[in-house]
CSV table of C-alpha atoms and ligand atoms in Angstrom, one decimal:
chain,number,residue,atom,x,y,z
A,1,MET,CA,-37.3,-27.4,52.1
A,2,LYS,CA,-40.0,-26.8,49.6
A,3,ILE,CA,-43.0,-24.8,50.8
A,4,THR,CA,-45.5,-27.3,49.3
A,5,GLN,CA,-44.0,-30.0,51.4
A,6,LEU,CA,-44.5,-27.8,54.6
A,7,LEU,CA,-48.0,-27.1,53.6
A,8,GLN,CA,-48.9,-30.7,53.2
A,9,GLU,CA,-48.2,-31.4,56.9
A,10,ASP,CA,-51.3,-31.4,59.0
A,11,LYS,CA,-50.2,-28.5,61.3
A,12,VAL,CA,-50.4,-24.8,61.7
A,13,THR,CA,-47.7,-22.9,59.8
A,14,LEU,CA,-46.7,-19.3,60.4
A,15,SER,CA,-44.5,-17.6,57.9
A,16,LEU,CA,-42.9,-14.1,58.1
A,17,GLU,CA,-41.9,-11.7,55.4
A,18,VAL,CA,-38.9,-9.4,55.3
A,19,PHE,CA,-37.7,-6.9,52.7
A,20,PRO,CA,-34.1,-6.2,51.6
A,21,PRO,CA,-32.3,-2.9,52.3
A,22,LYS,CA,-33.3,0.0,50.2
A,23,LYS,CA,-29.7,1.4,50.3
A,24,ASP,CA,-26.3,-0.2,50.9
A,25,THR,CA,-26.0,1.7,54.1
A,26,ALA,CA,-29.0,-0.1,55.6
A,27,VAL,CA,-27.6,-3.6,55.1
A,28,GLU,CA,-26.4,-4.0,58.7
A,29,GLN,CA,-29.8,-2.8,60.1
A,30,VAL,CA,-31.8,-5.2,57.9
A,31,SER,CA,-29.5,-8.1,58.7
A,32,ARG,CA,-30.1,-7.5,62.4
A,33,SER,CA,-33.9,-7.4,61.9
A,34,VAL,CA,-33.8,-10.6,59.8
A,35,ARG,CA,-31.6,-12.3,62.4
A,36,GLU,CA,-34.1,-11.5,65.2
A,37,ILE,CA,-37.1,-12.5,63.1
A,38,ALA,CA,-35.4,-15.8,62.1
A,39,ALA,CA,-34.7,-16.5,65.7
A,40,LEU,CA,-38.5,-17.0,66.1
A,41,GLN,CA,-38.1,-20.0,63.9
A,42,PRO,CA,-41.1,-19.4,61.7
A,43,ASP,CA,-42.0,-22.2,59.3
A,44,PHE,CA,-40.5,-20.2,56.5
A,45,MET,CA,-39.5,-16.6,55.6
A,46,SER,CA,-40.0,-14.8,52.4
A,47,VAL,CA,-37.9,-11.9,51.0
A,48,THR,CA,-39.5,-9.3,48.7
A,49,TYR,CA,-38.1,-8.1,45.4
A,50,GLY,CA,-38.1,-4.4,44.5
A,51,ALA,CA,-40.1,-3.9,41.3
A,52,GLY,CA,-38.1,-0.9,40.3
A,53,GLY,CA,-34.9,-2.9,40.8
A,54,GLY,CA,-34.0,-0.7,43.8
A,55,THR,CA,-33.7,-3.4,46.4
A,56,SER,CA,-33.7,-6.5,44.3
A,57,ALA,CA,-29.9,-6.9,44.5
A,58,TYR,CA,-30.1,-8.3,48.0
A,59,THR,CA,-33.2,-10.6,47.7
A,60,VAL,CA,-31.3,-13.8,46.8
A,61,GLN,CA,-28.5,-13.0,49.3
A,62,LEU,CA,-30.9,-12.6,52.2
A,63,ALA,CA,-33.0,-15.6,51.3
A,64,GLN,CA,-29.7,-17.6,51.2
A,65,GLU,CA,-28.6,-16.2,54.6
A,66,ILE,CA,-32.0,-17.1,56.2
A,67,LYS,CA,-31.7,-20.7,55.0
A,68,ALA,CA,-28.0,-21.3,55.5
A,69,GLU,CA,-27.3,-19.3,58.7
A,70,TYR,CA,-30.6,-19.6,60.6
A,71,ASP,CA,-31.9,-22.9,59.2
A,72,VAL,CA,-35.2,-21.4,58.3
A,73,PRO,CA,-36.7,-22.4,54.9
A,74,SER,CA,-36.8,-19.3,52.7
A,75,MET,CA,-38.5,-18.0,49.6
A,76,ALA,CA,-37.3,-15.3,47.2
A,77,HIS,CA,-39.8,-13.1,45.5
A,78,LEU,CA,-39.2,-12.4,41.8
A,79,THR,CA,-41.0,-9.8,39.7
A,80,CYS,CA,-40.7,-9.5,35.9
A,81,VAL,CA,-42.3,-6.1,35.2
A,82,SER,CA,-39.2,-4.0,35.1
A,83,SER,CA,-36.7,-6.6,33.9
A,84,THR,CA,-35.8,-8.1,30.6
A,85,LYS,CA,-36.2,-11.8,30.2
A,86,GLU,CA,-32.4,-12.0,30.3
A,87,THR,CA,-32.3,-10.4,33.8
A,88,VAL,CA,-35.0,-12.8,35.0
A,89,LYS,CA,-33.0,-15.7,33.7
A,90,LYS,CA,-29.9,-14.5,35.5
A,91,GLN,CA,-31.8,-14.0,38.7
A,92,LEU,CA,-33.2,-17.5,38.5
A,93,GLU,CA,-29.6,-18.8,37.9
A,94,CYS,CA,-28.5,-17.0,41.1
A,95,MET,CA,-31.3,-18.6,43.0
A,96,GLN,CA,-30.3,-22.0,41.8
A,97,GLU,CA,-26.6,-21.4,42.7
A,98,ALA,CA,-27.7,-20.2,46.1
A,99,GLY,CA,-29.7,-23.4,46.7
A,100,ILE,CA,-33.1,-21.5,47.0
A,101,GLU,CA,-35.9,-23.9,46.4
A,102,ASN,CA,-38.9,-21.5,46.6
A,103,VAL,CA,-39.9,-18.5,44.5
A,104,LEU,CA,-42.9,-16.2,44.6
A,105,ALA,CA,-43.5,-15.4,40.9
A,106,LEU,CA,-44.9,-11.9,40.5
A,107,ARG,CA,-45.5,-9.4,37.8
A,108,GLY,CA,-44.8,-6.4,40.0
A,109,ASP,CA,-46.4,-3.0,39.7
A,110,ILE,CA,-46.1,-1.2,36.4
A,111,PRO,CA,-43.9,1.9,37.0
A,112,ALA,CA,-46.0,5.0,36.0
A,113,ASP,CA,-43.3,6.5,33.8
A,114,ALA,CA,-42.2,3.3,32.0
A,115,GLU,CA,-42.9,2.1,28.5
A,116,PHE,CA,-44.5,-1.3,29.1
A,117,PRO,CA,-44.2,-4.0,28.0
A,118,LEU,CA,-41.0,-3.9,26.0
A,119,PRO,CA,-40.6,-6.7,23.4
A,120,ASP,CA,-38.2,-8.7,25.7
A,121,GLN,CA,-40.4,-8.5,28.8
A,122,PHE,CA,-43.1,-10.7,30.3
A,123,HIS,CA,-46.5,-9.1,30.5
A,124,TYR,CA,-48.1,-11.1,33.4
A,125,ALA,CA,-47.0,-13.3,36.2
A,126,VAL,CA,-48.4,-16.4,34.4
A,127,GLU,CA,-45.7,-16.0,31.7
A,128,LEU,CA,-43.0,-15.9,34.5
A,129,VAL,CA,-44.5,-19.0,36.0
A,130,ARG,CA,-44.3,-20.8,32.7
A,131,TYR,CA,-40.7,-19.6,32.2
A,132,ILE,CA,-39.6,-20.8,35.6
A,133,LYS,CA,-41.2,-24.2,34.9
A,134,GLN,CA,-39.2,-24.4,31.7
A,135,ILE,CA,-35.7,-23.3,33.0
A,136,ALA,CA,-35.9,-24.2,36.7
A,137,PRO,CA,-38.4,-27.0,36.9
A,138,GLU,CA,-37.1,-28.1,40.4
A,139,MET,CA,-38.3,-24.8,42.0
A,140,CYS,CA,-41.4,-24.7,44.1
A,141,ILE,CA,-43.5,-21.8,42.7
A,142,GLY,CA,-45.9,-19.6,44.6
A,143,GLY,CA,-48.0,-16.7,43.3
A,144,ALA,CA,-50.1,-13.7,44.5
A,145,CYS,CA,-53.8,-13.4,44.8
A,146,TYR,CA,-56.2,-10.6,45.9
A,147,PRO,CA,-59.3,-11.4,48.0
A,148,GLU,CA,-60.7,-7.9,47.1
A,149,GLY,CA,-59.7,-8.3,43.5
A,150,HIS,CA,-56.5,-6.9,41.9
A,151,PRO,CA,-56.8,-3.1,41.5
A,152,GLU,CA,-56.4,-3.4,37.7
A,153,ALA,CA,-58.8,-6.3,37.2
A,154,VAL,CA,-61.8,-5.7,35.1
A,155,SER,CA,-63.9,-7.9,37.4
A,156,LYS,CA,-63.4,-10.2,40.3
A,157,ALA,CA,-64.5,-13.2,38.2
A,158,GLN,CA,-61.9,-12.4,35.5
A,159,ASP,CA,-59.2,-11.9,38.1
A,160,ILE,CA,-60.0,-15.4,39.5
A,161,GLN,CA,-59.7,-16.8,36.0
A,162,HIS,CA,-56.3,-15.3,35.7
A,163,ILE,CA,-55.3,-16.8,39.0
A,164,LYS,CA,-56.5,-20.1,37.7
A,165,GLU,CA,-54.2,-19.7,34.6
A,166,LYS,CA,-51.3,-19.2,37.0
A,167,VAL,CA,-52.1,-22.3,38.9
A,168,ASP,CA,-52.6,-24.3,35.7
A,169,ALA,CA,-49.2,-23.1,34.6
A,170,GLY,CA,-47.5,-24.5,37.7
A,171,CYS,CA,-48.1,-22.2,40.6
A,172,GLU,CA,-48.3,-24.5,43.6
A,173,PHE,CA,-49.6,-22.2,46.3
A,174,LEU,CA,-50.9,-18.7,46.6
A,175,THR,CA,-50.3,-15.9,49.1
A,176,THR,CA,-53.0,-13.2,49.4
A,177,GLN,CA,-52.7,-9.5,49.5
A,178,MET,CA,-53.4,-8.0,52.9
A,179,PHE,CA,-57.0,-7.7,54.0
A,180,PHE,CA,-58.6,-6.5,57.2
A,181,ASP,CA,-62.0,-8.2,57.1
A,182,ASN,CA,-61.8,-12.0,57.3
A,183,ASP,CA,-65.2,-12.4,55.7
A,184,ILE,CA,-63.7,-11.1,52.5
A,185,HIS,CA,-61.2,-13.8,52.6
A,186,TYR,CA,-63.7,-16.6,53.3
A,187,ASN,CA,-65.8,-15.3,50.4
A,188,PHE,CA,-62.8,-15.3,48.1
A,189,LEU,CA,-61.8,-18.8,49.2
A,190,TYR,CA,-65.3,-20.0,48.3
A,191,ARG,CA,-65.2,-18.4,44.9
A,192,ILE,CA,-61.7,-19.7,44.0
A,193,ARG,CA,-62.6,-23.2,45.1
A,194,GLU,CA,-65.7,-23.0,43.0
A,195,ALA,CA,-63.5,-21.9,40.1
A,196,GLY,CA,-61.5,-25.1,40.5
A,197,ILE,CA,-58.4,-23.6,42.2
A,198,THR,CA,-57.4,-26.2,44.8
A,199,VAL,CA,-53.9,-25.2,45.8
A,200,PRO,CA,-53.2,-24.0,49.3
A,201,VAL,CA,-53.9,-20.3,49.9
A,202,LEU,CA,-52.0,-18.4,52.6
A,203,PRO,CA,-53.8,-15.4,53.9
A,204,GLY,CA,-51.4,-12.4,54.2
A,205,ILE,CA,-51.9,-10.6,57.5
A,206,MET,CA,-50.5,-7.1,57.8
A,207,PRO,CA,-50.2,-5.7,61.3
A,208,ILE,CA,-51.0,-2.0,61.0
A,209,THR,CA,-49.3,-0.1,63.8
A,210,SER,CA,-49.6,3.5,62.8
A,211,ALA,CA,-51.9,5.9,60.9
A,212,ALA,CA,-49.1,6.5,58.3
A,213,GLN,CA,-48.7,2.8,57.7
A,214,MET,CA,-52.5,2.5,57.2
A,215,LYS,CA,-52.4,5.3,54.6
A,216,ARG,CA,-49.5,3.7,52.7
A,217,SER,CA,-51.2,0.2,52.8
A,218,GLN,CA,-54.4,1.7,51.4
A,219,GLU,CA,-52.6,3.4,48.6
A,220,LEU,CA,-50.6,0.3,47.7
A,221,SER,CA,-53.3,-2.3,47.8
A,222,GLY,CA,-56.6,-0.4,47.6
A,223,THR,CA,-57.8,-2.5,50.5
A,224,VAL,CA,-61.0,-1.6,52.4
A,225,PHE,CA,-60.6,-1.0,56.2
A,226,PRO,CA,-63.7,-2.1,58.1
A,227,ARG,CA,-65.4,0.2,60.6
A,228,ARG,CA,-64.0,-1.8,63.5
A,229,PHE,CA,-60.5,-1.0,62.4
A,230,LEU,CA,-61.3,2.7,61.6
A,231,ALA,CA,-62.7,3.1,65.2
A,232,ILE,CA,-59.3,1.7,66.5
A,233,LEU,CA,-57.4,4.2,64.4
A,234,ASP,CA,-59.7,7.0,65.4
A,235,ARG,CA,-59.3,6.3,69.1
A,236,PHE,CA,-55.6,5.4,69.2
A,237,GLY,CA,-54.0,6.7,66.0
A,238,SER,CA,-52.4,9.7,67.7
A,239,SER,CA,-50.7,7.6,70.5
A,240,PRO,CA,-47.9,5.6,68.8
A,241,GLU,CA,-47.5,3.0,71.6
A,242,ALA,CA,-51.3,2.5,72.0
A,243,MET,CA,-51.8,2.2,68.2
A,244,LYS,CA,-48.9,-0.3,68.1
A,245,GLN,CA,-50.5,-2.5,70.8
A,246,ALA,CA,-54.0,-2.2,69.1
A,247,GLY,CA,-52.5,-3.1,65.7
A,248,ILE,CA,-50.8,-6.1,67.1
A,249,ALA,CA,-54.1,-7.2,68.8
A,250,TYR,CA,-56.1,-6.6,65.6
A,251,ALA,CA,-53.7,-8.8,63.6
A,252,THR,CA,-53.6,-11.5,66.3
A,253,ASP,CA,-57.4,-11.5,66.4
A,254,GLN,CA,-57.6,-11.9,62.6
A,255,ILE,CA,-55.2,-14.8,62.8
A,256,ILE,CA,-57.1,-16.5,65.6
A,257,ASP,CA,-60.3,-16.2,63.7
A,258,LEU,CA,-58.6,-17.7,60.6
A,259,LEU,CA,-57.2,-20.6,62.6
A,260,ALA,CA,-60.6,-21.2,64.3
A,261,ASN,CA,-62.2,-21.4,60.9
A,262,GLY,CA,-59.8,-24.1,59.7
A,263,VAL,CA,-57.2,-21.9,57.9
A,264,ASN,CA,-53.9,-23.5,58.9
A,265,ASN,CA,-51.3,-21.6,57.0
A,266,ILE,CA,-50.8,-18.0,57.8
A,267,HIS,CA,-48.4,-15.5,56.3
A,268,ILE,CA,-47.5,-12.4,58.3
A,269,TYR,CA,-46.1,-9.2,56.7
A,270,SER,CA,-43.7,-8.6,59.5
A,271,MET,CA,-42.0,-5.8,57.5
A,272,ASN,CA,-38.5,-6.0,59.2
A,273,LYS,CA,-40.1,-5.3,62.6
A,274,PRO,CA,-38.9,-8.0,65.0
A,275,GLU,CA,-40.8,-6.5,68.0
A,276,ILE,CA,-44.1,-6.9,66.1
A,277,ALA,CA,-43.3,-10.4,64.9
A,278,ILE,CA,-42.3,-11.4,68.5
A,279,ALA,CA,-45.5,-9.9,70.0
A,280,ILE,CA,-47.7,-11.8,67.6
A,281,MET,CA,-45.9,-15.0,67.9
A,282,ASN,CA,-46.1,-14.7,71.7
A,283,ASN,CA,-49.8,-14.1,71.5
A,284,LEU,CA,-50.2,-17.3,69.5
A,285,SER,CA,-47.8,-19.5,71.4
A,286,GLU,CA,-50.3,-21.9,72.8
A,287,ILE,CA,-52.9,-21.4,70.1
A,288,ILE,CA,-50.7,-22.8,67.3
A,289,LYS,CA,-50.0,-26.0,69.3
A,290,CYS,CA,-53.7,-27.0,69.0
B,1,LIG,P1,-50.5,-10.9,37.7
B,1,LIG,O1,-50.9,-12.2,38.2
B,1,LIG,O2,-49.9,-10.8,36.4
B,1,LIG,O3,-51.9,-10.0,37.6
B,1,LIG,C1,-51.8,-8.6,37.4
B,1,LIG,C2,-53.1,-8.1,36.8
B,1,LIG,O4,-53.2,-8.6,35.4
B,1,LIG,C3,-54.4,-8.6,37.5
B,1,LIG,O5,-55.4,-7.6,37.4
B,1,LIG,C4,-54.8,-9.8,36.7
B,1,LIG,O6,-56.2,-10.1,36.7
B,1,LIG,C5,-54.4,-9.4,35.3
B,1,LIG,N1,-54.0,-10.5,34.4
B,1,LIG,C6,-53.3,-11.6,34.7
B,1,LIG,N2,-53.1,-12.4,33.7
B,1,LIG,C7,-53.7,-11.8,32.6
B,1,LIG,C8,-53.9,-12.1,31.3
B,1,LIG,N3,-53.4,-13.2,30.8
B,1,LIG,N4,-54.6,-11.3,30.5
B,1,LIG,C9,-55.1,-10.1,31.0
B,1,LIG,N5,-55.0,-9.8,32.3
B,1,LIG,C10,-54.3,-10.6,33.1
B,1,LIG,N6,-44.4,-6.4,44.3
B,1,LIG,C11,-43.0,-6.2,44.2
B,1,LIG,O7,-42.6,-5.3,43.5
B,1,LIG,N7,-42.2,-7.0,44.9
B,1,LIG,C12,-42.6,-8.0,45.8
B,1,LIG,O8,-41.7,-8.7,46.4
B,1,LIG,C13,-44.0,-8.2,45.9
B,1,LIG,N8,-44.5,-9.2,46.7
B,1,LIG,C14,-45.8,-9.4,46.8
B,1,LIG,C15,-46.3,-10.5,47.5
B,1,LIG,C16,-47.6,-10.7,47.6
B,1,LIG,C17,-48.1,-11.9,48.5
B,1,LIG,C18,-48.6,-9.9,46.9
B,1,LIG,C19,-50.0,-10.2,47.0
B,1,LIG,C20,-48.1,-8.9,46.1
B,1,LIG,C21,-46.7,-8.6,46.0
B,1,LIG,N9,-46.2,-7.6,45.2
B,1,LIG,C22,-44.9,-7.4,45.1
B,1,LIG,C23,-47.1,-6.7,44.5
B,1,LIG,C24,-47.5,-7.3,43.1
B,1,LIG,O9,-46.3,-7.3,42.3
B,1,LIG,C25,-48.5,-6.4,42.4
B,1,LIG,O10,-49.7,-6.5,43.1
B,1,LIG,C26,-48.7,-6.5,40.9
B,1,LIG,O11,-49.5,-5.4,40.5
B,1,LIG,C27,-49.4,-7.7,40.5
B,1,LIG,O12,-48.6,-8.8,40.5
B,1,LIG,P2,-49.2,-10.3,40.2
B,1,LIG,O13,-48.1,-11.2,40.2
B,1,LIG,O14,-50.4,-10.6,41.0
B,1,LIG,O15,-49.7,-10.1,38.7
């Protein structure tokens, strides 16, 4: 099922994200997590793609498994930053053969030590979106956006213009980078709607359940943690079980606030942790019926 079709329905949708194994030895463990997460029957699941090529080999396979074995619509991420156009083409052909209907078209992070871009590489996600439209026009294409602005962006206004270019090129919905203050998201929504971007935007909610995870998330996305979250970390950060509970509660609270403010489609970075996905889904079991 195409994600745009799901998003057109007048109902709350919850989607969950997983990532492929980093090493061949972890395949079993990841498959188990994916199975348990799929058992929650989310509206769709997305599978990340390793920018360095490290974990990309399993992305299509996992997305196919989710759809075929667990009957959950799936989306495969695809980055273009460390791939030649030929590799991107092959990856898209694999998706088509596997019957994958949804792709999240991304640039990826530029590896620090790489010469970029090479002549046979795409520079930005917008070029990937145009290419997919050309060679796999049947695919439903999503893209990324950044409520706090992409870390490399010269300004938020320019970043939004680049998002608009992606949408004009054929990107049919957007998923946001993680954020921890919903007001930042509401402000972003206002600004992109003003800029003429009308496609659905799925807020990406990251449950932070440890101090180490918070540090990694900050390094990765440059996100700002509000005082309320910092107080939680300060009080519970050194007690793993308490911090887990508090992190789940914080993510749940963010989701409830989004739903209460009319945001119907929520994406959760469940990060191969079924116990966290289960806890959040349980917390929302009645709420999502309204
Ligand atoms: P782009 O849309 O190309 O934007 C990148 C930067 O370039 C922005 O600053 C933008 O303003 C600027 N820009 C865009 N177009 C132009 C232009 N024409 N001229 C000048 N500047 C321009 N990474 C992975 O490796 N694997 C994943 O699976 C993955 N999944 C993700 C899922 C989500 C929901 C999000 C939010 C991010 C994900 N990422 C993933 C991280 C992502 O690849 C990085 O954030 C990357 O740095 C930017 O990718 P993008 O597709 O947003 O790039």
